[in-house]
mmCIF file of C-alpha atoms in Angstrom:
data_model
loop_
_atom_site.group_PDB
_atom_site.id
_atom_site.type_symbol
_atom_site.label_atom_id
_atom_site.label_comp_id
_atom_site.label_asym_id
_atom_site.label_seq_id
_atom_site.Cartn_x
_atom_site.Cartn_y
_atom_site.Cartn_z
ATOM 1 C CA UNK U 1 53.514 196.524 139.455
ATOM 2 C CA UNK U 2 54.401 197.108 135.888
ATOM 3 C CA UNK U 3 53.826 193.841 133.872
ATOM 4 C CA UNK U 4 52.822 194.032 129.991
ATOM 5 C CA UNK U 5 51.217 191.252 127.736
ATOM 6 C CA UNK U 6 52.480 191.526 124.146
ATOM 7 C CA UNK U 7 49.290 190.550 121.504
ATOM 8 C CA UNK U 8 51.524 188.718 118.643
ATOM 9 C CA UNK U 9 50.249 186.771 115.377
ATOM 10 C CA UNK U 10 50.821 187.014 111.697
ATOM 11 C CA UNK U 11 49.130 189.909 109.687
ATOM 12 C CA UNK U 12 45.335 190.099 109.418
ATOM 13 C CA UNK U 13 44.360 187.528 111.873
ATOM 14 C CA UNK U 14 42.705 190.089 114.299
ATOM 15 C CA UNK U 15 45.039 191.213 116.495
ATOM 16 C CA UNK U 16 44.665 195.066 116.350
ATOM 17 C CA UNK U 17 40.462 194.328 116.383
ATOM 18 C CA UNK U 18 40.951 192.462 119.459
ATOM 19 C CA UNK U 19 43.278 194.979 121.021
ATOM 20 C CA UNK U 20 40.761 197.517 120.510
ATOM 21 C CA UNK U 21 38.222 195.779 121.959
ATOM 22 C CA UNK U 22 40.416 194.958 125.014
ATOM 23 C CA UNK U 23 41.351 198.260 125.820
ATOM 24 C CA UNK U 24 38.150 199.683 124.162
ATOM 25 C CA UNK U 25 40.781 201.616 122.013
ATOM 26 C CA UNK U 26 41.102 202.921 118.304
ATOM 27 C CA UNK U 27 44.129 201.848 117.247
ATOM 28 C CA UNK U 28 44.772 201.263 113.139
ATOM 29 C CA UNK U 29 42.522 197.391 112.108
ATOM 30 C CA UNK U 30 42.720 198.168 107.981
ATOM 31 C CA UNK U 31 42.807 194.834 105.420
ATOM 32 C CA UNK U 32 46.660 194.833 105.380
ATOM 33 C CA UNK U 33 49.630 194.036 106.711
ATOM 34 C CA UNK U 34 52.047 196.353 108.893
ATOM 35 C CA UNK U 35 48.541 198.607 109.844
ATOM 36 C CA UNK U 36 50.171 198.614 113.211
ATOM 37 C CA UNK U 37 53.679 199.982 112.897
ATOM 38 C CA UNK U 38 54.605 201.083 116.258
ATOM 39 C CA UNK U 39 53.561 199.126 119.440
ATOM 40 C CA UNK U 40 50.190 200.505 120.818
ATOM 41 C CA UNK U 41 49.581 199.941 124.613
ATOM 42 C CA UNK U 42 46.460 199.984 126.721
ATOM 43 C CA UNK U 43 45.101 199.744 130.198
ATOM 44 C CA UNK U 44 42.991 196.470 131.027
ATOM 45 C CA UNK U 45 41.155 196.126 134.265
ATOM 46 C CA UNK U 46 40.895 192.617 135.684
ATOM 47 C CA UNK U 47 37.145 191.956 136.236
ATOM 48 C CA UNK U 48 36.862 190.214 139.828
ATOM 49 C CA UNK U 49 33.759 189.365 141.868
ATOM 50 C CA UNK U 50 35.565 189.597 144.817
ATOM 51 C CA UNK U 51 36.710 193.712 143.971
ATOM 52 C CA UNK U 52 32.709 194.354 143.384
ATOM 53 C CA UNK U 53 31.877 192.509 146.595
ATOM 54 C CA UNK U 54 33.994 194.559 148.802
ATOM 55 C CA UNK U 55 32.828 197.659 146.925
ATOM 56 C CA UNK U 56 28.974 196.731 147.735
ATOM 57 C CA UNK U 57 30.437 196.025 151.447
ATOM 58 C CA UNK U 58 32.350 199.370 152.026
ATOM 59 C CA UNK U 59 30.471 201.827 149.692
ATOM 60 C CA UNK U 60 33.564 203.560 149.056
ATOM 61 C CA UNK U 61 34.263 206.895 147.556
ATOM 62 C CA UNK U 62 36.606 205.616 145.394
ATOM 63 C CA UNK U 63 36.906 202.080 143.028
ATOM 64 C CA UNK U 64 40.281 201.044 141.927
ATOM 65 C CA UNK U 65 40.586 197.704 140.068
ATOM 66 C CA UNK U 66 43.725 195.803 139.617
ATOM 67 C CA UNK U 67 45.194 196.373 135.807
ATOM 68 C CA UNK U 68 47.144 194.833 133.292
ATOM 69 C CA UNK U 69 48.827 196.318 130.267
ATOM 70 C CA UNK U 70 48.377 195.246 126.908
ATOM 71 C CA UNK U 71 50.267 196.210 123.829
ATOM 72 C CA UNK U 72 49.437 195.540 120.136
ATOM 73 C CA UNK U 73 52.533 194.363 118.229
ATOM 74 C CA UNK U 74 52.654 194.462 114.615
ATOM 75 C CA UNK U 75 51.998 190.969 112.707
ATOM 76 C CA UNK U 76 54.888 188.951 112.676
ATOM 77 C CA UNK U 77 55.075 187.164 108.819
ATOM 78 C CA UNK U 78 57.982 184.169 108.038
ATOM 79 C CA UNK U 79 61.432 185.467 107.810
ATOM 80 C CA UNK U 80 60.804 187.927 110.429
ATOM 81 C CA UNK U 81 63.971 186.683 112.582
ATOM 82 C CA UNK U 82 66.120 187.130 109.344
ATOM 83 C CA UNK U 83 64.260 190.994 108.755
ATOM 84 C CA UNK U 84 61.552 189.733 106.684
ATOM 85 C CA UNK U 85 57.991 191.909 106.693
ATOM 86 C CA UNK U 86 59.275 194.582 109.467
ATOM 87 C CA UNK U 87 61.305 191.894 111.515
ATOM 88 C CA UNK U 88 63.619 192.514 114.147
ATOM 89 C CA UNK U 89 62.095 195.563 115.198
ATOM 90 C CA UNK U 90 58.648 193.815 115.885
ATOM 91 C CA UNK U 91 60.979 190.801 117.495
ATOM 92 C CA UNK U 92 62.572 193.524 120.260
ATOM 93 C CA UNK U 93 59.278 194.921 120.937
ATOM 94 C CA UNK U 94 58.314 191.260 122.300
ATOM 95 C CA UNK U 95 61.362 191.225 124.264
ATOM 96 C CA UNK U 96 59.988 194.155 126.344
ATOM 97 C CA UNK U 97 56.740 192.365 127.253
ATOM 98 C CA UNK U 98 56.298 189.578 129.934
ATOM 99 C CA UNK U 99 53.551 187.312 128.383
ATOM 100 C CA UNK U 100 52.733 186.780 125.162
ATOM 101 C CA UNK U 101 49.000 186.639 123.672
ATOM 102 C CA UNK U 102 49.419 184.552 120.595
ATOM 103 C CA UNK U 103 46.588 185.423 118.420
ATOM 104 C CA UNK U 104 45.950 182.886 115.676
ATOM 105 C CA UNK U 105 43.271 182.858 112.932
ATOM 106 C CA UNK U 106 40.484 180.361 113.123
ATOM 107 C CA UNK U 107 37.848 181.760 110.697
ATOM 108 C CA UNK U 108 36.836 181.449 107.153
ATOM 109 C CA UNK U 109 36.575 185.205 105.082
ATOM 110 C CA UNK U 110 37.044 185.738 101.707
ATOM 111 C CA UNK U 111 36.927 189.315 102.291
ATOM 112 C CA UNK U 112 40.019 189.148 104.597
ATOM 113 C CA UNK U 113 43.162 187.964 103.042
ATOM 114 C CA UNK U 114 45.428 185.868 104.415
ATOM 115 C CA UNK U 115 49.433 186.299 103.982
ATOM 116 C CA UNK U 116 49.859 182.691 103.708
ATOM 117 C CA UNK U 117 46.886 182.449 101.474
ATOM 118 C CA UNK U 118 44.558 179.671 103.465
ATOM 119 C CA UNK U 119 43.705 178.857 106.996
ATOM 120 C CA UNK U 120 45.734 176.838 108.782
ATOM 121 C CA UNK U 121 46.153 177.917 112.508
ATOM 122 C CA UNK U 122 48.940 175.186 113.484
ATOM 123 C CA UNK U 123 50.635 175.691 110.409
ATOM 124 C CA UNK U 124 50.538 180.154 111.645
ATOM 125 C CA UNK U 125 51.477 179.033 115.414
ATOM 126 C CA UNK U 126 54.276 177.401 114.193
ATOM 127 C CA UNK U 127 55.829 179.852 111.646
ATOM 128 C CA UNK U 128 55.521 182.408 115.009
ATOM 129 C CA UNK U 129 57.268 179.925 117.197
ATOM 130 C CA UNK U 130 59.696 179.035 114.880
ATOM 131 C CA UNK U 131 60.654 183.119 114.352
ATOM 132 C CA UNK U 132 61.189 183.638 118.144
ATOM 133 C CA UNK U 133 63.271 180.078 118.602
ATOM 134 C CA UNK U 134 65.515 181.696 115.446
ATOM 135 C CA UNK U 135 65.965 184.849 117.169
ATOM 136 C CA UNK U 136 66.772 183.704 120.288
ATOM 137 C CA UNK U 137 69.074 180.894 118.887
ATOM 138 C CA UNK U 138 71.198 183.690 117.286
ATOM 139 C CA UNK U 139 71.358 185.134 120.410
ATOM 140 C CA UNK U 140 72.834 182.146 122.375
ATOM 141 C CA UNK U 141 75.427 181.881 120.065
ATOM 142 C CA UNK U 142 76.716 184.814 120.050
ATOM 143 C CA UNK U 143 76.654 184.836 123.706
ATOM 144 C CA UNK U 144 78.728 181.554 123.582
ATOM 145 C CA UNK U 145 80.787 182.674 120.550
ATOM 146 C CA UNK U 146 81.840 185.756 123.296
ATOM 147 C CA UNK U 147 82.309 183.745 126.319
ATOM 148 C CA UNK U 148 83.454 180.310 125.608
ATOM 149 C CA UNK U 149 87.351 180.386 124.585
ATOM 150 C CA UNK U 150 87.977 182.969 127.559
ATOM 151 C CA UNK U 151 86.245 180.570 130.094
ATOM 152 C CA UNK U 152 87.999 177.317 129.203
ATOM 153 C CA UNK U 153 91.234 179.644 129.004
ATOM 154 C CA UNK U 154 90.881 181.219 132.207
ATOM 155 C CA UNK U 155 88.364 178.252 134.015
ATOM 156 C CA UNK U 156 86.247 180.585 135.488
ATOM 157 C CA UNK U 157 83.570 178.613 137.270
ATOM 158 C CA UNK U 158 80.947 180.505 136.552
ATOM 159 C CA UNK U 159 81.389 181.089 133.113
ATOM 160 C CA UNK U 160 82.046 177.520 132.842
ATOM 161 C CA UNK U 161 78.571 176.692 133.832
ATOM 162 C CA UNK U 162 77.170 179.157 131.286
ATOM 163 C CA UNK U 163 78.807 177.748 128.496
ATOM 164 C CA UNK U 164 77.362 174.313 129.566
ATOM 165 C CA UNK U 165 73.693 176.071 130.099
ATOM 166 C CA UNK U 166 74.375 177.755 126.403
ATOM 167 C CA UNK U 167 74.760 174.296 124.897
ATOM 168 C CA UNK U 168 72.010 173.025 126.356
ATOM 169 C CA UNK U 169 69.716 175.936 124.476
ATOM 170 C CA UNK U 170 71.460 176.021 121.575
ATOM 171 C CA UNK U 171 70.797 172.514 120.675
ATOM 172 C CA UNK U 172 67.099 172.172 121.834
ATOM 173 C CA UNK U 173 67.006 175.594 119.796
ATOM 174 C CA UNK U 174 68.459 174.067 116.808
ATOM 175 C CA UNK U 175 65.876 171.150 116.364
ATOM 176 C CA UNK U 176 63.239 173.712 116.847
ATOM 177 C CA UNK U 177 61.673 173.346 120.481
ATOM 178 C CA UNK U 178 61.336 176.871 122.224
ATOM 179 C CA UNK U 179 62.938 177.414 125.179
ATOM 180 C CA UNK U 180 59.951 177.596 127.483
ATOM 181 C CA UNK U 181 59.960 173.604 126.796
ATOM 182 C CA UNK U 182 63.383 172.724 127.479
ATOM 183 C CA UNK U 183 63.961 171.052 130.975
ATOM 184 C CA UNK U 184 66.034 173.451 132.670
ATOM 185 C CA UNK U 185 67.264 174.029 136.673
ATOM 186 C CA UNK U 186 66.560 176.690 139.030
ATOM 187 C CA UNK U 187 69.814 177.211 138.782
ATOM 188 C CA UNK U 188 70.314 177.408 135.459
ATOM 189 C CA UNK U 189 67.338 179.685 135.329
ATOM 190 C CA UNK U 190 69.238 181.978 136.933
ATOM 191 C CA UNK U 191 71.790 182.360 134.060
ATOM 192 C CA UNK U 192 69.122 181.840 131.796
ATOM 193 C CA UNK U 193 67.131 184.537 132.925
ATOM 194 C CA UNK U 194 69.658 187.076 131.903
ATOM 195 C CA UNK U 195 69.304 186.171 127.677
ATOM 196 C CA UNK U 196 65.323 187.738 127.973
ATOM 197 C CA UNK U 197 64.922 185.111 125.465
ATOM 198 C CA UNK U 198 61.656 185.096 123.631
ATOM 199 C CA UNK U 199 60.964 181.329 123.136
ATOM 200 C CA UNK U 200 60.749 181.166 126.954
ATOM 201 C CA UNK U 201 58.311 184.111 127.722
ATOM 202 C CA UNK U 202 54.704 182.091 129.086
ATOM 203 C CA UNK U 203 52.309 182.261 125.924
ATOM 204 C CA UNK U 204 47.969 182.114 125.958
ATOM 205 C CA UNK U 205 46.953 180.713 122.112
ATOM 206 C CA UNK U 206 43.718 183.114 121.465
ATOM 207 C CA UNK U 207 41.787 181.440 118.813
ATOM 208 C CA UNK U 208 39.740 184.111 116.571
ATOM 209 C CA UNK U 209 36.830 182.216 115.641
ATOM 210 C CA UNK U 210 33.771 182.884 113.537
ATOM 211 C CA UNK U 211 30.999 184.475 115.291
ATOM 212 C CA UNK U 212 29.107 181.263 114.779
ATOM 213 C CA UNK U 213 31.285 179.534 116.599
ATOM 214 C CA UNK U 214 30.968 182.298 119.862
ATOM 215 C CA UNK U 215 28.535 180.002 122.048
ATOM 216 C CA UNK U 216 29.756 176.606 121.186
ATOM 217 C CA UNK U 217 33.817 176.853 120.233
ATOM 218 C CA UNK U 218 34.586 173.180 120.406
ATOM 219 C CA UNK U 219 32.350 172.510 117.461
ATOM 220 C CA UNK U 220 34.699 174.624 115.582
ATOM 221 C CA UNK U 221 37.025 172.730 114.121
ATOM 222 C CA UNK U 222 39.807 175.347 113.821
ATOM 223 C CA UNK U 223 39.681 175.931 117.724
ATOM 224 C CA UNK U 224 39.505 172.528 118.641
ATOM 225 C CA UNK U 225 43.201 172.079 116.772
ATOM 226 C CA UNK U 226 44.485 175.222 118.343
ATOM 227 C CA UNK U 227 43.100 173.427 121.652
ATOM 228 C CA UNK U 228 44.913 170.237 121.708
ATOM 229 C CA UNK U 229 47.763 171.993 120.324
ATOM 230 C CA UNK U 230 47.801 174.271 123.425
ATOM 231 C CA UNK U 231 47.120 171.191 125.627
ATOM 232 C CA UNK U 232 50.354 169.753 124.363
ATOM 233 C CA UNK U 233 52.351 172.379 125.033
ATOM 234 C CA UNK U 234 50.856 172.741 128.641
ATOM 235 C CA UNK U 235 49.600 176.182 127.389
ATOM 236 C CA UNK U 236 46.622 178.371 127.661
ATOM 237 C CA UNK U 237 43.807 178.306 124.804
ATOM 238 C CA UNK U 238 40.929 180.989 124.661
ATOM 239 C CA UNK U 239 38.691 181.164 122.183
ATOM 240 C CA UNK U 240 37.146 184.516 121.229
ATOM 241 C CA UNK U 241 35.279 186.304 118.658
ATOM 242 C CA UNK U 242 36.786 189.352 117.433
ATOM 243 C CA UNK U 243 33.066 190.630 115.887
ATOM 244 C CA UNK U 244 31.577 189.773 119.700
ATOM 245 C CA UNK U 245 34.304 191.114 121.190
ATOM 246 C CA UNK U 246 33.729 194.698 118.706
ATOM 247 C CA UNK U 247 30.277 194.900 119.218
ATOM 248 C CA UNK U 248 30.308 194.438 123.202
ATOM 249 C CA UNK U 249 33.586 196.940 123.985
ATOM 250 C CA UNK U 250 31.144 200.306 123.465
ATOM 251 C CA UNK U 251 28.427 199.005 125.791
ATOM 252 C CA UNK U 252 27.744 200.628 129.469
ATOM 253 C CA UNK U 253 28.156 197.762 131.702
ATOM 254 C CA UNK U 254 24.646 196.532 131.918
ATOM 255 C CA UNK U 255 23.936 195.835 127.956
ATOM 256 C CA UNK U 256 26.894 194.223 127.971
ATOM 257 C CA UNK U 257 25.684 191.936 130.425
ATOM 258 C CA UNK U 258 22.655 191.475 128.832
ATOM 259 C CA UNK U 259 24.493 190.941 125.523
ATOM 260 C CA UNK U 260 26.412 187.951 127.451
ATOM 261 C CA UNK U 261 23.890 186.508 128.952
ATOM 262 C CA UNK U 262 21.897 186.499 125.124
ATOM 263 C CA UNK U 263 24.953 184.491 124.245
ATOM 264 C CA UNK U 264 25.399 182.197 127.154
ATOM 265 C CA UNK U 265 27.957 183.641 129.462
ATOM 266 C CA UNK U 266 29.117 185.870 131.922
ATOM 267 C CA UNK U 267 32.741 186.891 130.850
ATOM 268 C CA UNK U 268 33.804 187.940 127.717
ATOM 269 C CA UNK U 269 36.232 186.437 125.523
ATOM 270 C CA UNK U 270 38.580 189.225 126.479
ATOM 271 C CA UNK U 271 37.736 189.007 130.132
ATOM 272 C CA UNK U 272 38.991 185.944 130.302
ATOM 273 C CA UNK U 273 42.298 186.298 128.165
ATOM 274 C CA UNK U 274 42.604 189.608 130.982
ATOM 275 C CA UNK U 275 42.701 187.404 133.617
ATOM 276 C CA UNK U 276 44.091 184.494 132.217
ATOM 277 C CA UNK U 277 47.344 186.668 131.434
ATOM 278 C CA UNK U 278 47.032 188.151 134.830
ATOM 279 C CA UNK U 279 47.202 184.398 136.001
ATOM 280 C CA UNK U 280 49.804 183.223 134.047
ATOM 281 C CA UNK U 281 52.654 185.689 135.220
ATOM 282 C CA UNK U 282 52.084 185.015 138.405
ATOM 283 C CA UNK U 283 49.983 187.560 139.581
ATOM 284 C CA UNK U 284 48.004 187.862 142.936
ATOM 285 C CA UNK U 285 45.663 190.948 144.061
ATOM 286 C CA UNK U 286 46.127 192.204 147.757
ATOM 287 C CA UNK U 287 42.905 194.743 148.373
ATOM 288 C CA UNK U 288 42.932 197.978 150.793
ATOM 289 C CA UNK U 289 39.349 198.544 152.343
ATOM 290 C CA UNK U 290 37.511 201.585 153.715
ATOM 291 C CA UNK U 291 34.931 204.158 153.047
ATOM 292 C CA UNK U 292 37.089 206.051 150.863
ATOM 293 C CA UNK U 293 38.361 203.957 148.749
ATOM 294 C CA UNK U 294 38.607 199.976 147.782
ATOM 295 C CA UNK U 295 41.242 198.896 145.455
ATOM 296 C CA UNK U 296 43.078 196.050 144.369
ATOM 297 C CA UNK U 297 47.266 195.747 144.532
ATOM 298 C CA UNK U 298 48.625 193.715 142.085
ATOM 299 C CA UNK U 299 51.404 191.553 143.605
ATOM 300 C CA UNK U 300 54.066 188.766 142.837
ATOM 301 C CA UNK U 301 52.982 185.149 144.743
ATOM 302 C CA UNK U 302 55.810 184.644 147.159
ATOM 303 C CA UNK U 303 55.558 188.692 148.067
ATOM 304 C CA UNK U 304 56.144 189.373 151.611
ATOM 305 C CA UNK U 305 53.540 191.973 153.776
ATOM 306 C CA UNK U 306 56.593 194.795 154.132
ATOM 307 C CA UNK U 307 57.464 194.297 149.930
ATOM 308 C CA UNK U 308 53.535 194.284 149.540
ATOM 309 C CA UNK U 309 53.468 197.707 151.714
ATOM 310 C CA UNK U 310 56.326 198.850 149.149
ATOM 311 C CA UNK U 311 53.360 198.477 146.289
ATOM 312 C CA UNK U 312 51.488 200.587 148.220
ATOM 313 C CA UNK U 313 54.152 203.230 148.661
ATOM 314 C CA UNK U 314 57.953 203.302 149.125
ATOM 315 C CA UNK U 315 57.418 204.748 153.150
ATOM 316 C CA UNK U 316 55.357 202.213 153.854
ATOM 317 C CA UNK U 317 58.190 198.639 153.251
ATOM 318 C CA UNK U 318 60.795 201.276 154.486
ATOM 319 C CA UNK U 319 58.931 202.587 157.668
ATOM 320 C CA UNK U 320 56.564 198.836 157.774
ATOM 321 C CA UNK U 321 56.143 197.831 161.617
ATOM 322 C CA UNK U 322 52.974 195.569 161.094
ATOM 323 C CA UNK U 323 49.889 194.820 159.387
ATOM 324 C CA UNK U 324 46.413 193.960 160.068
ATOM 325 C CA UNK U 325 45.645 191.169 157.455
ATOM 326 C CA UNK U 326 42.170 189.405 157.459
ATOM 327 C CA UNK U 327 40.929 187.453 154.251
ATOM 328 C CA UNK U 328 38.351 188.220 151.637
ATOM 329 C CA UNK U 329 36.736 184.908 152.760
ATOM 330 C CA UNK U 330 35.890 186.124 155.788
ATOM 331 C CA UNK U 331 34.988 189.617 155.370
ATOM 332 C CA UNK U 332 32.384 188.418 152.753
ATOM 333 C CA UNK U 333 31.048 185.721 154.975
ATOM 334 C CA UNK U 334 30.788 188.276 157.967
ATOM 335 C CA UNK U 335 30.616 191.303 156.748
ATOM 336 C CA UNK U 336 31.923 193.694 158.745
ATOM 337 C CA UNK U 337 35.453 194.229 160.311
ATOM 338 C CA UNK U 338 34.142 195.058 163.709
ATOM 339 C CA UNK U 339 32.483 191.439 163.884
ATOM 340 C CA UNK U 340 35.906 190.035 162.476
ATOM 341 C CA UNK U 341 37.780 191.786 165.307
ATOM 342 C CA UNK U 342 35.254 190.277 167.359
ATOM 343 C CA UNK U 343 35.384 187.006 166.178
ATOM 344 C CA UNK U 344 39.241 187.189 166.244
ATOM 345 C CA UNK U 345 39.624 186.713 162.143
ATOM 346 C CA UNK U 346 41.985 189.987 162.346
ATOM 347 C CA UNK U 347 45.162 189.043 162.602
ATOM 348 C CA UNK U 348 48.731 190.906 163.490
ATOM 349 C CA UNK U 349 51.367 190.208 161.177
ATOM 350 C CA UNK U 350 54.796 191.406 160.920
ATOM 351 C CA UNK U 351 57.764 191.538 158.414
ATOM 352 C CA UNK U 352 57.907 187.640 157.335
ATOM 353 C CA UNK U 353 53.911 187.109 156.633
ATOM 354 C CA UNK U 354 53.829 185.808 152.836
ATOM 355 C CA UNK U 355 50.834 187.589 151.779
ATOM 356 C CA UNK U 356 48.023 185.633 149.976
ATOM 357 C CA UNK U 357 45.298 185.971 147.207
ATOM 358 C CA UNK U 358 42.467 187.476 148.608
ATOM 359 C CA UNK U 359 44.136 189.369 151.605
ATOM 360 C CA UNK U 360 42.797 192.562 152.813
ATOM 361 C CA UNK U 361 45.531 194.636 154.762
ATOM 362 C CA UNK U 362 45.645 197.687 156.628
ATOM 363 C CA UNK U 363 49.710 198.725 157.150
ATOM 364 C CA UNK U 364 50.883 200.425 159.696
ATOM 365 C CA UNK U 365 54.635 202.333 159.805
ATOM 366 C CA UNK U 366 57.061 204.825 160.715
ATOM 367 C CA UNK U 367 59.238 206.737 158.686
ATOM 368 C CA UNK U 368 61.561 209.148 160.536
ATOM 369 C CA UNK U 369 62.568 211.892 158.499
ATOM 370 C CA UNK U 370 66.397 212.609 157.922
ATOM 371 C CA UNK U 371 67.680 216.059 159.412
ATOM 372 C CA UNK U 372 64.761 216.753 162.173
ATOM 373 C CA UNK U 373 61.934 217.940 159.757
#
C-alpha cells in the first residue's frame, strides 16, 4: 500500500536533519530557510520484533520488512496560506501526504537561527496549525460560494446536506480550531472526505530536543509543553534528538544497538516516530512465511483475506478461493507449522475473514485465463 508521512515545521527547526537520518539520506540541512525546495521522499522500514522472529524461525532466503514513505517538505513560515516564504506550493505538497510529522523546535543554539527569533514551540505549532486551518478555510468557501445558491434553487438533497456540512467547517475554521477537532458524522465524513483538507490529516508533534535532554526528555522543559500540548489535542508526541538521531543513521546494526543501549533504550527516536506514523493511519502488517522468503504486507484494519490477497498480487483477490491463516502468536509459541497443523491452530478461511495484526497467510487461487491460453 502506498501511504506517505509529510515531515512539516517552520524553517531551521530540524526537519531535513531528521529526514536524513530517517531515511539515512542526504538531502540539503544548510543554516537557512527554503534549503529544501522540492519535496524529498524516502523509504522507512518499520522495525518489528515479530518480522525478526519469524526470520530466525524460517531462515529465509529473502527479508522483506513492511515500509513507510517519508517526504521532507520545505519549512512552512507565517503567511504561508496567503504565499508568504514559498507558500502554497509547500501547502499542496501536504495535501498529497496522509499523516503529518509536525516537527517543532525544542532546543537552545545560538549558532542556529530562528525565523521567529526565540524558542517558543507552542507559539511555532500554532503559527503551522493556524496556516493549514487558513488554507483549508479558503477552500470551504469557495466550495460553498460554488454550490450553495444552485442547491437551495434546485433543492437537491444532497447538495443540501453539503452546504449544511460546509457551514459547520467554515465556522469552527473561522475561530481557528482545525478540522481534525471538529465533531463531525460518519456521514458527513463522507462529504468531508472529498475537500482533502489539511487541518484534518492525523498529526505526530516530534519535539527536537537538545542532546542533553536524549535520555531523560521530560526534564526538558520545551518537550514537556509540546507534551501536554499534544495530550490536549489527543495527539501523538515524540521526542527525539536530531544530533542522536545523525550520529546513529550510518551505523551497521549492531553499534547502533550498542549506541542505544549506552543511552538507555532500544528504539530510536526515529524508530518510534516510523512506527508511530505507521500506527496512526491505520496500518496493520499481514506476514507471508517460508524458506524463501518472509515479509511483511502492509494492510488497512478492516481489510478482508481476498482484498489482503489483492496486496499480494492482483490474481490472487481476483482468482482468491481460500486461505490458510494461523497467528504470529502461535507460530512463535510453537514453532513450527507442522506442530500448528497438528495442534489444529491452522485454520481455513474464505472470502469474509477480516484479517488481523499479526496474521500469517498462505493464499490459495485460480485465475482462468481469457481466450484458452
Amino acid at each position: 500500500m502506498s501511504l506517505k508521512a509529510g515531515i512539516v515545521g517552520l524553517p531551521n527547526v530540524g526537519k531535513s536533519t531528521l529526514f536524513n537520518a530517517i531515511t539515512n539520506s542526504h538531502v540539503t540541512a544548510e543554516n537557512y530557510p527554503f534549503a529544501t525546495i522540492k519535496p524529498n521522499s524516502g523509504i522507512v522500514e518499520i522495525k518489528d520484533a515479530r518480522f525478526e522472529r519469524l526470520c530466525k524461525l524460517f531462515s529465509p532466503k529473502s527479508k522483506v520488512r513492511a515500509t513507510l514513505e517519508f517526504t521532507d517538505i520545505a519549512g512552512l513560515v507565517k503567511g504561508a496560506s496567503k504565499g508568504e516564504g514559498l507558500g502554497n506550493q509547500f501547502l499542496g505538497n501536504i495535501r498529497n501526504c496522509d499523516a503529518i510529522v509536525h516537527v517543532v523546535r525544542c532546543f537552545e543554539d545560538s549558532n542556529i537561527t530562528h525565523v521567529e527569533g526565540t524558542i517558543d514551540p507552542i507559539r511555532d505549532i500554532e503559527i503551522i496549525n493556524l496556516e493549514l486551518v487558513i488554507s483549508d478555510l479558503d477552500l470551504v468557501e469557495k466550495r460553498l460560494e460554488k454550490i450553495e445558491t444552485k442547491a437551495r434553487m434546485t433543492k437537491d438533497k444532497d447538495k443540501l446536506v453539503e452546504v449544511e456540512v460546509l457551514h459547520k467547517l467554515i465556522e469552527a475554521l473561522t475561530a481557528g480550531k482545525s478540522a481534525r477537532d471538529i465533531d463531525i458524522s460518519p456521514d458527513e465524513m463522507k462529504i468531508v472526505n472529498n475537500y482533502n483538507l489539511l487541518s484534518i490529516k492525523p498529526v505526530i508533534y516530534v519535539a527536537n530536543v537538545a542532546e542533553d535532554s536524549y535520555a531523560d526528555p521530560l526534564s526538558d522543559k520545551f518537550y514537556v509543553k509540546v507534551k501536554e500540548y499534544a495530550a490536549k489535542e489527543k495527539a501523538i508526541s515524540i521526542p527525539v534528538s536530531a544530533k542522536v538521531e545523525s550520529d546513529l543513521a550510518p551505523l551497521g546494526e549492531t553499534e547502533r544497538q550498542e549506541y542505544l543501549g549506552m543511552l538507555g533504550a532500544t528504539l530510536s527516536g526515529l524508530d518510534k516516530v516510523a512506527k508511530a506514523s505507521y500506527d496512526l493511519l491505520g496500518l496493520k502488517t499481514f506476514f507471508t512465511c517460508g524458506p524463501d522468503e518472509v515479509r511483511a504486507w502492509t494492510f488497512k484494519d478492516g481489510m478482508t483475506a481476498p482484498e489482503c490477497a489483492g496486496i499480494i498480487h492482483t490474481d490472487f483477490q481476483r482468482g482468491f478461493i481460500k486461505a490458510e491463516v494461523y497467528s504470529f502468536e502461535d507460530i512463535d509459541k510453537y514453532e513450527t507449522e507442522n506442530k500448528l497443523k497438528t495442534l489444529g491452530k491452522v485454520l481455513t478461511v474464505g472470502k469474509d475473514y477480516l484479517v488481523k495484526d499479526g496474521d500469517c497467510l498462505f493464499i490459495k487461487f485460480n485465475v482462468t485465463k481469457k481466450g484458452g491460453k
